[in-house]
Backbone as JSON, one array per atom type, in Angstrom:
{
  "sequence": "MKCVVGVDLERRSTSVIELLGRLKLDIDETVLLHATEPMQLALPYSAYGMFVETDEIYSTLREAGEGVLADAHREATRLDLHPKSELTEGFPTRTLIDTAVRVDASLIAVTSTVRSTIGAVFGGSVARGLAISGTQSILVAREDALPDEPLRVVFATDQSPYCAECVKLLVKFAPKGISHATLLTVHERAKHEGHLSFIHHRDTHTALDEAQANLTTRGCEIAHWLTEHGIPTDSKVVSGHVEEMIHKEMKETQADLLIVGSHGHGFIDRVMVGSSSLHQVICERYPVLLLRPSHKC",
  "N": [[34.77, 3.22, 13.15], [34.64, 0.05, 10.81], [33.16, -1.01, 7.63], [31.48, -2.95, 5.99], [31.15, -3.19, 2.58], [28.34, -5.77, 0.97], [28.42, -6.16, -2.86], [26.47, -6.84, -5.78], [25.8, -8.53, -9.39], [23.61, -7.53, -9.56], [22.42, -5.28, -8.75], [21.46, -5.08, -7.1], [22.82, -3.77, -4.1], [22.29, -1.53, -4.11], [20.6, -0.91, -2.38], [21.04, -1.28, 0.7], [23.83, 0.76, 0.79], [21.98, 3.33, 0.7], [20.34, 2.57, 2.66], [22.4, 2.24, 5.24], [23.44, 5.07, 4.23], [21.21, 6.6, 4.99], [21.01, 6.1, 7.46], [23.37, 7.1, 9.19], [25.95, 6.15, 10.08], [28.39, 6.24, 12.78], [31.08, 5.98, 10.62], [33.93, 5.01, 9.82], [35.46, 3.55, 7.56], [34.74, 2.12, 4.22], [33.84, -1.11, 3.31], [33.84, -1.92, -0.19], [33.17, -4.43, -2.02], [33.39, -7.06, -4.05], [32.32, -10.08, -5.52], [33.7, -12.33, -6.95], [32.4, -15.65, -8.03], [33.15, -19.14, -8.61], [34.0, -21.01, -10.92], [30.72, -23.29, -12.11], [30.38, -25.28, -13.99], [27.67, -26.63, -15.79], [27.87, -28.39, -17.28], [30.95, -30.87, -19.22], [34.23, -29.69, -19.64], [35.55, -30.0, -22.31], [32.69, -29.78, -23.73], [31.18, -26.92, -23.27], [33.03, -25.31, -23.44], [32.74, -25.55, -26.1], [31.95, -23.6, -27.6], [32.24, -21.17, -25.94], [35.13, -20.11, -24.24], [36.6, -20.19, -20.62], [38.31, -19.03, -19.81], [37.4, -16.41, -21.25], [34.75, -15.92, -19.52], [35.42, -15.77, -17.22], [36.36, -12.69, -17.99], [34.87, -11.56, -19.14], [32.58, -11.54, -16.34], [34.37, -10.46, -14.68], [34.59, -7.61, -15.86], [32.31, -6.96, -15.75], [31.64, -6.68, -12.27], [33.62, -4.37, -11.77], [32.14, -2.97, -13.13], [30.17, -2.19, -11.41], [31.15, -1.75, -8.77], [32.11, 0.56, -9.42], [29.62, 2.08, -9.91], [28.93, 1.96, -7.19], [30.59, 2.46, -5.07], [30.3, 5.66, -6.69], [28.28, 6.31, -5.04], [28.22, 5.08, -2.74], [30.99, 7.36, -2.25], [28.6, 9.65, -2.63], [26.91, 9.86, 0.08], [28.68, 10.22, 1.93], [30.04, 8.38, 3.68], [33.05, 7.14, 3.11], [33.67, 5.6, 1.04], [36.35, 2.6, 0.01], [37.15, 0.34, -3.06], [37.11, -3.36, -3.73], [38.0, -5.74, -5.53], [37.31, -9.35, -5.55], [37.49, -12.83, -6.21], [35.83, -15.57, -5.11], [33.12, -16.73, -3.38], [30.06, -15.36, -1.67], [29.31, -15.22, 0.75], [32.11, -16.5, 2.16], [34.05, -15.11, 1.09], [32.83, -12.6, 2.52], [32.99, -12.42, 5.31], [35.67, -13.48, 5.34], [36.85, -10.75, 4.48], [35.28, -8.72, 6.32], [36.85, -9.35, 8.97], [40.08, -9.09, 7.97], [39.76, -6.87, 7.41], [39.52, -5.39, 10.29], [36.25, -4.71, 10.25], [33.08, -3.5, 12.12], [30.65, -4.59, 11.04], [29.32, -5.85, 8.88], [27.16, -5.49, 5.86], [24.41, -6.01, 3.44], [22.42, -6.47, 0.81], [19.36, -8.32, 0.96], [17.25, -10.74, -0.48], [14.08, -11.52, -0.27], [12.87, -15.28, 1.74], [10.96, -17.62, 1.8], [10.73, -19.65, 4.82], [11.43, -22.71, 4.56], [12.62, -22.69, 1.88], [14.21, -20.24, 2.36], [16.07, -21.95, 4.36], [17.47, -23.69, 3.3], [18.14, -22.95, 1.0], [20.82, -20.78, 1.08], [21.26, -18.72, 1.02], [23.46, -15.76, 1.04], [22.96, -13.38, 3.37], [21.33, -14.81, 5.06], [23.8, -16.71, 5.52], [25.89, -15.32, 6.8], [24.98, -14.78, 9.21], [24.12, -17.43, 10.09], [27.38, -18.06, 10.17], [28.35, -15.92, 10.78], [31.02, -13.41, 12.45], [30.32, -10.69, 13.43], [28.22, -7.46, 13.65], [25.43, -7.63, 11.9], [24.0, -5.89, 8.78], [20.83, -5.9, 6.67], [19.63, -5.41, 3.9], [16.65, -4.35, 1.96], [14.77, -4.97, -0.74], [12.69, -2.87, -1.83], [12.11, 0.44, -1.89], [12.44, 2.36, 0.71], [10.68, 5.23, 3.11], [11.15, 8.75, 2.26], [12.34, 10.12, 4.42], [13.27, 10.67, 7.75], [14.66, 7.56, 10.27], [12.09, 5.26, 11.19], [13.15, 3.06, 14.33], [12.2, -0.62, 15.42], [13.44, -2.01, 18.49], [14.09, -4.98, 19.87], [14.11, -6.94, 22.92], [15.23, -8.98, 24.94], [16.04, -8.25, 27.08], [17.89, -9.24, 28.76], [20.98, -9.69, 30.42], [22.98, -9.52, 27.98], [21.59, -8.9, 26.07], [21.62, -6.16, 27.18], [24.18, -5.87, 26.47], [23.7, -5.3, 23.65], [22.49, -3.06, 23.42], [24.72, -0.89, 24.04], [26.47, -1.46, 22.49], [24.24, -0.03, 19.49], [24.65, 2.43, 20.55], [27.49, 2.91, 20.45], [28.08, 2.68, 17.96], [26.84, 5.24, 16.91], [23.96, 6.08, 15.26], [23.52, 8.6, 13.78], [20.48, 9.22, 12.63], [18.45, 7.79, 13.35], [15.61, 8.98, 14.13], [13.39, 8.18, 16.0], [12.99, 5.25, 18.49], [11.52, 2.33, 19.31], [11.51, 0.73, 21.93], [11.14, -2.79, 22.52], [9.91, -5.11, 24.49], [8.74, -8.33, 24.31], [7.19, -10.29, 26.63], [6.66, -13.68, 26.86], [4.49, -14.48, 28.13], [2.52, -16.5, 28.52], [4.22, -18.91, 27.52], [6.15, -19.4, 29.65], [3.79, -19.15, 32.21], [2.96, -21.97, 31.66], [5.76, -23.02, 32.34], [5.73, -22.17, 35.19], [4.26, -23.96, 36.23], [4.88, -27.16, 36.13], [6.32, -26.68, 38.08], [4.92, -26.17, 40.08], [4.22, -23.69, 41.78], [2.91, -21.09, 44.0], [2.06, -19.43, 43.5], [1.14, -19.0, 40.41], [0.26, -16.69, 39.14], [0.68, -14.04, 40.05], [3.57, -15.0, 40.51], [4.01, -13.56, 37.15], [2.83, -11.48, 37.09], [4.38, -9.66, 38.66], [6.93, -10.4, 37.64], [6.35, -8.93, 34.88], [5.75, -6.52, 35.07], [9.04, -5.94, 36.8], [10.02, -6.29, 33.61], [8.4, -3.58, 32.59], [9.34, -1.54, 34.45], [12.42, -1.72, 33.91], [12.17, -1.49, 31.21], [11.87, 1.03, 30.87], [13.91, 2.44, 31.88], [16.15, 1.91, 30.32], [15.24, 2.87, 27.84], [15.2, 5.45, 28.51], [18.17, 5.4, 29.5], [18.99, 5.33, 25.94], [17.66, 7.73, 25.38], [18.86, 9.86, 26.25], [21.46, 9.65, 25.12], [21.26, 10.36, 22.66], [19.2, 8.59, 21.07], [16.25, 9.02, 20.41], [13.5, 7.23, 22.38], [11.32, 4.73, 23.49], [9.62, 2.29, 25.46], [8.28, -0.24, 25.25], [5.28, -2.91, 26.1], [5.34, -6.14, 26.12], [2.12, -8.73, 25.53], [2.78, -12.15, 24.53], [4.0, -14.51, 21.22], [7.1, -14.32, 20.2], [7.7, -13.58, 17.8], [5.33, -12.68, 16.47], [5.3, -10.58, 17.61], [6.6, -8.81, 17.44], [6.37, -8.63, 14.88], [4.2, -7.91, 14.16], [4.51, -5.13, 16.42], [5.91, -3.83, 13.56], [4.2, -3.63, 11.46], [2.57, -1.69, 12.87], [3.67, 0.85, 14.2], [5.05, 0.94, 11.71], [7.82, 1.18, 11.35], [11.11, 1.3, 9.79], [13.39, -0.42, 10.09], [14.31, -2.36, 11.59], [16.17, -4.04, 14.91], [17.9, -6.15, 16.54], [19.32, -8.46, 18.8], [21.66, -11.58, 17.66], [23.03, -13.76, 19.86], [23.94, -16.46, 18.56], [24.37, -18.88, 18.6], [25.54, -21.38, 17.46], [25.5, -23.2, 14.5], [23.84, -26.16, 14.07], [21.62, -25.4, 16.21], [20.59, -22.93, 15.23], [19.44, -24.16, 12.79], [18.08, -26.55, 13.14], [16.56, -26.28, 15.49], [15.9, -23.13, 15.25], [16.09, -19.71, 15.66], [14.59, -16.44, 16.61], [15.57, -14.5, 15.55], [17.27, -15.11, 13.34], [14.88, -15.8, 12.12], [14.33, -12.75, 12.04], [15.84, -12.21, 10.05], [15.42, -13.0, 7.41], [13.33, -13.77, 6.74], [11.27, -12.18, 7.1], [9.95, -9.2, 5.53], [10.71, -6.74, 6.14], [13.84, -4.31, 6.92], [16.72, -5.31, 9.04], [19.1, -5.09, 11.54], [21.72, -6.59, 12.93], [22.32, -7.05, 15.93], [26.06, -7.65, 17.28], [27.39, -8.0, 20.05], [30.12, -8.98, 20.72], [32.04, -8.31, 19.13], [34.28, -6.03, 19.06], [34.54, -2.74, 18.3]],
  "CA": [[34.42, 1.59, 12.7], [35.11, 0.23, 9.59], [31.55, -1.94, 7.02], [32.0, -4.17, 4.41], [29.46, -3.97, 1.8], [28.78, -6.8, -0.31], [27.73, -5.23, -4.03], [26.33, -7.34, -6.64], [25.65, -7.68, -10.32], [22.51, -6.9, -10.44], [22.79, -3.36, -8.01], [20.67, -5.09, -5.51], [23.47, -3.09, -3.17], [22.03, 0.36, -3.79], [19.15, -0.42, -1.68], [22.1, -1.49, 1.75], [24.58, 1.67, 0.22], [21.02, 4.02, 0.94], [20.12, 2.46, 4.17], [23.9, 3.02, 5.18], [23.47, 6.62, 4.52], [20.5, 7.01, 5.69], [21.31, 5.78, 9.55], [24.23, 8.42, 9.58], [26.75, 5.15, 11.66], [30.41, 6.72, 12.58], [31.87, 4.81, 9.57], [35.45, 5.76, 8.76], [35.57, 3.21, 6.41], [33.91, 1.3, 3.91], [34.7, -1.2, 2.35], [32.63, -2.19, -0.86], [33.64, -5.4, -2.27], [32.14, -7.79, -4.81], [33.54, -11.91, -5.48], [33.0, -13.26, -9.12], [32.86, -16.7, -8.07], [34.35, -19.7, -8.81], [32.57, -21.16, -12.29], [30.08, -24.25, -11.24], [30.19, -25.6, -15.71], [27.06, -28.14, -15.68], [28.47, -29.57, -19.08], [32.63, -31.18, -18.71], [34.52, -28.3, -19.88], [34.84, -30.04, -23.3], [31.89, -29.02, -24.91], [31.15, -25.76, -22.06], [34.19, -24.68, -24.41], [32.83, -25.39, -27.85], [30.55, -22.86, -27.1], [33.25, -19.68, -25.43], [36.11, -19.85, -23.17], [36.14, -20.25, -19.34], [39.0, -16.85, -19.7], [36.34, -15.05, -21.36], [33.64, -15.81, -19.33], [36.01, -14.33, -16.37], [36.27, -12.06, -17.71], [33.58, -10.85, -18.53], [31.87, -11.25, -15.3], [35.42, -9.16, -13.86], [35.04, -6.82, -16.14], [31.06, -6.14, -14.93], [31.67, -6.37, -11.19], [34.08, -3.73, -12.22], [31.68, -1.26, -13.5], [29.09, -2.91, -10.68], [31.87, -0.96, -7.43], [32.27, 1.88, -9.5], [28.65, 2.66, -9.44], [28.27, 1.57, -5.49], [31.41, 3.39, -4.81], [30.18, 7.24, -6.35], [27.21, 6.05, -4.38], [28.62, 5.77, -1.26], [30.69, 8.18, -1.44], [27.6, 10.94, -2.04], [26.27, 9.74, 1.39], [29.74, 10.38, 2.91], [30.59, 6.62, 3.83], [34.44, 7.01, 3.04], [34.17, 3.89, 0.53], [37.07, 1.98, -1.01], [36.64, -0.85, -3.45], [37.13, -4.58, -3.43], [37.6, -6.63, -6.91], [38.03, -10.61, -5.35], [36.89, -14.07, -6.65], [35.06, -16.32, -4.7], [32.14, -17.14, -2.66], [30.04, -13.99, -1.32], [29.12, -15.52, 2.53], [33.25, -16.53, 2.54], [34.44, -13.26, 1.07], [32.5, -11.03, 2.67], [33.2, -12.65, 5.67], [36.95, -13.21, 5.19], [37.17, -9.66, 3.71], [35.59, -7.89, 7.81], [37.84, -10.32, 9.57], [41.12, -8.75, 7.89], [40.48, -5.0, 6.93], [39.15, -5.15, 11.41], [35.03, -4.63, 10.6], [32.2, -4.19, 12.72], [29.54, -4.75, 10.37], [28.67, -5.99, 7.45], [25.92, -5.45, 5.11], [23.94, -6.7, 1.67], [20.55, -6.14, 0.24], [19.12, -9.75, 0.75], [15.32, -10.67, -1.15], [12.67, -12.35, 1.07], [12.21, -15.96, 1.21], [10.21, -18.55, 2.83], [11.76, -20.41, 5.98], [12.1, -23.67, 4.12], [13.61, -21.91, 0.98], [15.88, -19.99, 2.88], [17.38, -22.76, 5.29], [17.77, -25.11, 2.19], [18.27, -22.0, -0.18], [21.76, -21.2, 0.74], [21.02, -16.96, 0.85], [23.92, -14.77, 2.03], [22.48, -13.08, 5.09], [21.49, -16.56, 6.25], [25.35, -17.36, 5.6], [26.22, -14.57, 7.81], [23.83, -15.04, 10.14], [24.99, -18.27, 10.89], [28.69, -18.04, 10.26], [29.83, -14.3, 10.73], [31.36, -12.77, 14.48], [30.63, -9.34, 12.64], [27.03, -6.86, 13.46], [24.86, -7.15, 10.0], [22.98, -5.02, 8.04], [20.14, -7.08, 6.0], [18.56, -3.86, 3.89], [15.37, -5.9, 1.28], [14.49, -3.93, -2.38], [12.17, -1.76, -1.41], [12.87, 1.59, -1.16], [12.52, 2.94, 1.7], [9.42, 6.4, 2.45], [12.39, 9.16, 2.21], [12.03, 10.15, 6.12], [14.02, 9.62, 8.88], [14.37, 6.58, 10.07], [12.15, 4.62, 13.17], [13.02, 2.03, 14.22], [11.73, -0.94, 16.54], [14.49, -2.31, 19.32], [13.23, -5.55, 20.38], [14.73, -7.17, 23.75], [14.27, -9.73, 26.4], [16.03, -7.06, 28.5], [19.17, -10.14, 29.08], [22.3, -9.1, 30.21], [23.93, -9.44, 25.92], [21.41, -7.67, 24.61], [22.38, -4.87, 27.88], [24.97, -5.09, 25.33], [23.74, -4.87, 22.14], [21.84, -1.18, 23.5], [25.43, 0.06, 24.06], [26.95, -1.44, 20.8], [23.72, 0.33, 18.91], [25.37, 3.67, 20.91], [28.59, 2.99, 20.15], [27.54, 2.69, 15.86], [26.27, 6.31, 16.94], [23.23, 6.16, 14.44], [22.42, 9.65, 13.57], [19.68, 8.95, 11.62], [17.1, 7.59, 14.24], [14.26, 9.73, 14.57], [12.91, 7.39, 16.96], [13.32, 3.72, 18.9], [10.68, 1.54, 20.31], [12.16, -0.86, 22.24], [9.85, -3.9, 22.79], [10.49, -6.7, 25.33], [7.75, -9.57, 24.24], [6.25, -11.65, 27.21], [6.14, -14.54, 26.29], [3.61, -15.44, 29.84], [1.46, -18.21, 28.27], [5.04, -20.23, 28.13], [6.71, -18.95, 31.3], [3.48, -19.72, 32.95], [3.41, -23.31, 31.38], [6.7, -23.43, 32.97], [5.63, -22.74, 36.34], [3.33, -24.72, 36.44], [6.0, -27.55, 36.01], [7.3, -26.37, 39.55], [3.87, -26.24, 41.05], [4.19, -22.34, 41.89], [2.39, -22.07, 44.44], [1.11, -18.28, 42.6], [1.88, -18.61, 39.19], [-0.57, -14.94, 38.23], [1.08, -13.07, 40.89], [4.86, -13.85, 39.91], [4.2, -13.24, 36.01], [2.46, -10.08, 36.68], [5.25, -8.88, 38.89], [7.66, -10.14, 36.69], [5.58, -7.56, 33.05], [6.12, -4.92, 36.2], [10.05, -5.55, 36.48], [10.08, -5.43, 32.62], [8.29, -2.18, 31.95], [10.43, -0.65, 34.79], [14.05, -1.84, 33.15], [12.5, -0.89, 30.04], [11.7, 2.2, 30.53], [15.07, 2.82, 31.87], [16.83, 1.45, 29.24], [14.57, 3.62, 27.07], [15.58, 7.06, 29.1], [19.35, 5.71, 28.43], [19.12, 5.61, 24.58], [17.03, 8.89, 24.79], [20.07, 10.47, 26.46], [22.98, 9.02, 24.52], [21.15, 10.2, 21.22], [18.91, 7.87, 20.76], [15.02, 9.03, 21.47], [13.4, 5.89, 22.94], [9.89, 4.61, 24.78], [9.31, 1.23, 26.09], [7.22, -0.96, 25.05], [6.0, -4.18, 27.42], [3.97, -6.44, 24.58], [2.52, -10.71, 25.89], [2.68, -13.64, 23.1], [4.69, -15.07, 21.0], [8.34, -13.29, 20.07], [8.23, -13.32, 15.95], [3.86, -12.55, 15.81], [4.28, -9.22, 18.59], [7.35, -8.09, 16.88], [5.98, -8.15, 13.16], [3.01, -6.52, 14.42], [4.82, -3.65, 15.9], [6.87, -3.17, 13.05], [2.79, -2.65, 11.09], [1.8, -1.05, 14.37], [4.3, 1.7, 14.08], [5.4, 1.55, 10.63], [9.1, 1.24, 11.5], [11.63, 0.57, 8.26], [13.92, -0.7, 11.02], [14.07, -3.48, 13.43], [16.59, -3.84, 15.88], [17.72, -7.45, 16.59], [21.08, -9.09, 19.22], [22.04, -12.62, 18.24], [24.13, -14.59, 20.65], [25.12, -17.22, 17.83], [23.99, -20.27, 19.42], [25.92, -22.73, 16.42], [24.55, -24.02, 12.86], [22.12, -27.11, 14.46], [20.36, -24.96, 17.11], [19.75, -21.92, 14.11], [18.75, -24.57, 11.51], [17.15, -27.07, 13.11], [15.79, -25.77, 16.71], [15.25, -21.67, 14.74], [16.26, -18.76, 16.48], [13.9, -15.09, 16.53], [16.81, -12.85, 14.38], [17.08, -15.71, 12.27], [13.85, -15.73, 11.45], [13.94, -12.01, 10.99], [17.06, -11.61, 8.97], [15.39, -14.48, 6.51], [11.73, -14.59, 5.43], [10.67, -10.94, 6.9], [10.22, -7.89, 4.36], [11.32, -4.78, 6.71], [15.66, -4.22, 7.3], [16.74, -5.06, 9.64], [20.61, -4.9, 11.79], [21.57, -7.87, 14.08], [23.49, -7.08, 16.18], [26.56, -8.82, 17.5], [28.54, -7.4, 20.87], [30.76, -10.05, 20.39], [32.67, -7.8, 18.01], [34.3, -4.61, 19.13], [33.69, -2.17, 17.13]],
  "C": [[34.15, 1.46, 11.71], [33.62, -1.19, 9.14], [32.71, -2.93, 5.82], [30.73, -4.64, 3.9], [29.23, -4.85, 0.82], [28.25, -6.21, -1.9], [27.46, -6.38, -5.16], [26.44, -7.16, -8.24], [24.68, -7.57, -10.04], [21.83, -5.66, -9.58], [21.94, -3.55, -7.01], [21.92, -4.16, -4.29], [22.99, -1.67, -3.12], [21.39, 0.68, -2.67], [20.11, -0.56, 0.65], [22.58, 0.03, 1.35], [23.09, 2.41, 1.09], [20.56, 3.74, 2.3], [21.13, 3.05, 5.52], [24.04, 4.74, 5.55], [22.7, 7.06, 4.89], [20.76, 6.78, 7.63], [22.2, 6.15, 9.55], [25.36, 7.25, 10.87], [28.5, 6.36, 11.35], [31.25, 5.77, 11.77], [33.19, 5.46, 9.79], [35.87, 5.41, 7.57], [34.84, 2.68, 5.86], [33.75, 1.05, 2.67], [33.99, -2.06, 0.86], [33.4, -3.13, -1.72], [32.57, -6.74, -3.32], [33.37, -9.23, -5.51], [32.95, -12.29, -6.62], [33.74, -14.75, -8.82], [33.13, -17.81, -8.97], [32.77, -20.29, -10.33], [31.96, -22.89, -11.98], [29.66, -24.42, -12.8], [29.07, -27.12, -14.99], [27.51, -29.18, -17.31], [30.02, -29.83, -18.61], [32.46, -29.82, -19.99], [34.49, -28.4, -21.4], [34.22, -29.14, -24.41], [31.52, -28.05, -24.99], [31.75, -24.8, -23.64], [34.01, -24.47, -26.13], [31.88, -23.79, -28.07], [31.41, -21.34, -26.73], [33.95, -20.42, -24.31], [35.98, -19.6, -21.78], [36.96, -18.87, -19.16], [37.95, -16.29, -19.72], [35.41, -14.79, -20.98], [33.97, -14.7, -17.82], [35.73, -13.16, -16.13], [35.61, -10.98, -17.75], [32.58, -10.19, -17.39], [33.11, -10.26, -14.24], [34.72, -8.13, -14.49], [33.55, -6.11, -15.31], [30.75, -5.99, -13.21], [32.71, -5.03, -11.58], [32.94, -2.43, -12.35], [30.25, -1.57, -12.25], [29.67, -2.11, -9.38], [32.08, -0.06, -8.06], [31.24, 2.67, -9.46], [28.12, 2.9, -7.9], [29.8, 2.28, -5.26], [31.18, 5.23, -5.56], [29.12, 7.22, -5.28], [27.51, 6.2, -3.11], [29.6, 6.65, -1.08], [29.95, 9.93, -2.06], [26.84, 11.07, -0.99], [27.47, 9.64, 2.23], [30.27, 8.72, 3.7], [32.01, 6.54, 3.05], [34.77, 6.1, 2.29], [35.58, 3.79, 0.11], [36.68, 0.2, -1.73], [37.21, -2.53, -3.42], [36.94, -5.17, -4.36], [38.49, -8.02, -5.79], [37.49, -11.55, -6.29], [37.0, -15.0, -5.61], [33.98, -16.84, -4.02], [31.31, -16.22, -2.03], [30.36, -14.2, -0.01], [30.84, -15.43, 2.47], [33.49, -14.57, 2.65], [34.36, -12.2, 2.25], [33.03, -10.75, 4.59], [34.86, -12.51, 6.7], [37.91, -11.29, 5.43], [37.44, -8.26, 5.43], [36.87, -8.46, 8.29], [39.56, -9.28, 9.04], [41.1, -7.19, 7.8], [39.6, -5.16, 9.32], [37.11, -5.09, 11.28], [33.97, -4.95, 11.36], [31.43, -5.1, 12.04], [29.93, -4.92, 8.59], [27.32, -6.48, 6.55], [25.74, -5.76, 4.01], [22.32, -6.06, 2.04], [20.4, -7.84, 0.4], [16.87, -10.07, 0.37], [14.81, -11.26, 0.1], [12.73, -13.92, 0.3], [11.72, -17.04, 2.18], [10.63, -19.18, 3.49], [11.96, -21.6, 4.87], [12.88, -23.29, 2.98], [14.41, -21.18, 1.58], [16.87, -20.9, 3.74], [17.55, -23.7, 4.57], [18.0, -24.4, 1.26], [20.01, -21.51, -0.17], [21.86, -19.38, 0.43], [22.08, -16.57, 1.52], [24.15, -14.27, 3.25], [22.35, -14.16, 5.34], [22.72, -17.01, 6.13], [25.98, -16.73, 6.86], [25.78, -14.61, 8.61], [23.95, -15.99, 11.2], [26.53, -18.76, 11.08], [29.3, -16.81, 10.68], [29.91, -14.02, 12.38], [30.07, -11.31, 14.07], [28.99, -9.3, 13.21], [27.06, -7.04, 12.07], [23.61, -6.7, 9.67], [22.1, -5.76, 7.26], [19.1, -5.59, 5.41], [17.55, -5.38, 2.32], [15.82, -4.24, 0.1], [13.97, -3.26, -1.99], [12.46, -0.49, -1.32], [11.99, 1.72, -0.27], [12.01, 4.9, 1.96], [11.1, 7.76, 2.46], [12.03, 10.33, 3.27], [13.24, 9.76, 6.4], [13.17, 8.26, 9.57], [13.18, 6.26, 11.59], [12.32, 2.81, 13.13], [11.94, 0.52, 15.74], [13.13, -2.09, 16.84], [13.37, -3.3, 19.73], [14.31, -6.09, 20.88], [13.96, -7.72, 24.67], [15.19, -8.58, 27.24], [17.53, -7.83, 28.93], [19.74, -8.96, 29.03], [23.46, -9.07, 28.4], [22.48, -8.78, 25.44], [21.37, -5.63, 25.4], [23.35, -4.53, 26.55], [25.5, -5.19, 24.26], [23.02, -3.31, 21.92], [23.53, -0.78, 23.88], [26.12, -0.28, 22.84], [26.24, -0.69, 20.12], [24.37, 2.28, 19.67], [25.97, 4.06, 20.47], [28.69, 3.3, 18.33], [27.46, 4.23, 16.08], [25.56, 6.92, 15.86], [22.71, 7.48, 14.76], [21.11, 10.5, 13.15], [18.55, 8.67, 12.08], [16.21, 8.77, 14.53], [14.03, 8.87, 15.86], [12.65, 6.21, 17.0], [11.33, 2.91, 19.62], [11.33, 0.81, 20.98], [10.7, -1.57, 23.17], [10.13, -4.78, 23.87], [9.04, -7.07, 24.89], [8.52, -10.54, 25.61], [5.8, -12.26, 26.69], [5.41, -15.95, 27.93], [3.23, -16.7, 29.39], [2.59, -19.37, 28.46], [5.64, -20.03, 29.35], [4.82, -19.73, 32.97], [3.28, -21.56, 32.48], [4.49, -23.91, 32.34], [7.25, -23.15, 34.07], [4.97, -23.94, 36.95], [4.0, -26.24, 37.25], [6.18, -27.86, 37.76], [6.94, -26.24, 40.6], [3.67, -24.12, 41.79], [3.49, -21.71, 43.02], [1.58, -20.49, 44.18], [1.93, -17.9, 41.65], [1.72, -16.86, 38.52], [0.48, -13.98, 38.78], [1.97, -12.83, 40.75], [4.55, -14.08, 38.67], [3.77, -11.71, 35.99], [3.78, -8.75, 37.59], [6.56, -8.81, 37.48], [8.08, -9.64, 34.72], [6.38, -6.6, 34.09], [7.7, -5.02, 35.86], [10.79, -5.16, 35.09], [9.76, -4.74, 31.86], [9.1, -1.37, 32.55], [11.9, -0.44, 34.43], [13.43, -1.09, 31.9], [12.71, 0.04, 29.67], [13.17, 2.87, 31.13], [15.95, 2.68, 30.73], [16.62, 1.97, 28.17], [15.13, 4.83, 27.28], [16.92, 6.88, 28.92], [19.5, 5.93, 27.0], [19.09, 7.4, 24.56], [18.31, 9.44, 25.41], [21.5, 10.62, 25.99], [22.46, 9.5, 22.81], [20.36, 10.04, 20.22], [16.93, 8.21, 20.7], [14.54, 7.65, 21.35], [12.3, 5.94, 23.47], [9.85, 3.69, 24.59], [8.46, 0.98, 25.71], [6.71, -1.9, 25.23], [5.02, -5.35, 26.53], [4.03, -8.3, 25.15], [1.84, -11.13, 24.8], [3.48, -14.19, 23.12], [5.27, -14.38, 20.52], [7.91, -12.34, 18.61], [6.38, -12.57, 15.5], [4.48, -10.97, 16.64], [5.61, -8.11, 17.55], [6.85, -7.33, 14.9], [5.01, -7.09, 12.97], [3.61, -5.04, 15.29], [5.61, -3.23, 15.11], [5.72, -2.85, 12.19], [2.6, -1.9, 11.86], [2.91, 1.18, 13.97], [5.23, 2.32, 12.78], [7.1, 1.5, 10.5], [9.99, 0.87, 10.26], [12.99, 0.26, 8.65], [14.17, -1.57, 12.2], [15.47, -4.19, 13.23], [17.16, -5.13, 16.54], [19.08, -7.28, 17.64], [20.75, -10.84, 18.48], [23.25, -12.97, 19.14], [24.81, -15.68, 20.13], [25.19, -18.33, 18.25], [24.85, -21.61, 18.4], [24.75, -22.79, 15.61], [23.55, -24.76, 13.55], [21.6, -25.97, 15.16], [19.75, -24.26, 15.85], [19.02, -22.38, 13.03], [17.46, -25.55, 12.12], [16.14, -26.46, 14.16], [15.21, -24.39, 16.07], [15.31, -20.6, 15.81], [15.51, -17.39, 15.82], [14.79, -14.73, 14.82], [17.1, -13.43, 13.35], [16.29, -16.22, 11.27], [13.99, -13.95, 10.59], [14.87, -11.22, 9.69], [16.65, -12.56, 7.28], [13.8, -14.63, 5.61], [10.66, -13.37, 6.37], [10.39, -9.64, 6.12], [10.94, -6.58, 4.51], [13.53, -5.0, 6.18], [15.68, -4.12, 8.16], [18.79, -5.3, 10.22], [20.84, -5.45, 13.39], [23.07, -7.97, 14.57], [24.83, -7.85, 17.22], [27.78, -8.39, 18.73], [30.01, -7.82, 20.89], [32.42, -9.08, 20.82], [32.6, -7.2, 18.44], [34.12, -3.52, 17.48], [34.78, -0.26, 17.69]]
}
């Protein structure tokens, strides 16, 4: 598989390069990409030009980009990520997606700071843009350093056919750096009870108990399959609100990474209605691997 990594002038990309190295995915090539953004001057050029020429600004920014790419290349080489560097011009989100399409990459990796829900919706972060517009899987690291030990992960699933494809995709990525995974299924029992009440189900509680039992059985089967394919996994089914239960499980297990799937229902659905996957990418403090099995690897 191929991966594209966004490299920024602040060198925050060091975090995601380190996370990639520790995941030990089956990566054949890592494209380290830095994009020099188009200048948007608040003053007219004639006024701004009194202080510095536009060409000089671009030259300085490109030199800085070459410097951070060189540092990122050394680190990626040390971690056996098979890197090659590219310096381009454009807006980061668009250039990352376009480059991933051009090189046929299955994964885009970036480091992102945590934003409030309102700030994330209207602020236009790169990670948010990738979650909304990209078709590739996305790895989002945070700036906080991870403990120097094998990675523990939580894989949140609703056990839908789509999430079954996400499970298969994770195995294709072949992460050798995961020491243990918890397969977390959140049964939104209260919401489902409300839905069943509208259709006057004759025995709502029995139906919900059977559903939870089925989820437990299926979760154990998926966990066993993942274990057989090299990712030691156990299964857990809980009742509650999805985002709250994921946050609780990440804290209780002290997991280093959350893995989730993303259908990609379109811009309006994700911004106005919201999705759990998008929330995890932009609002939580832990790293997130967003799987999209629609893109081949």
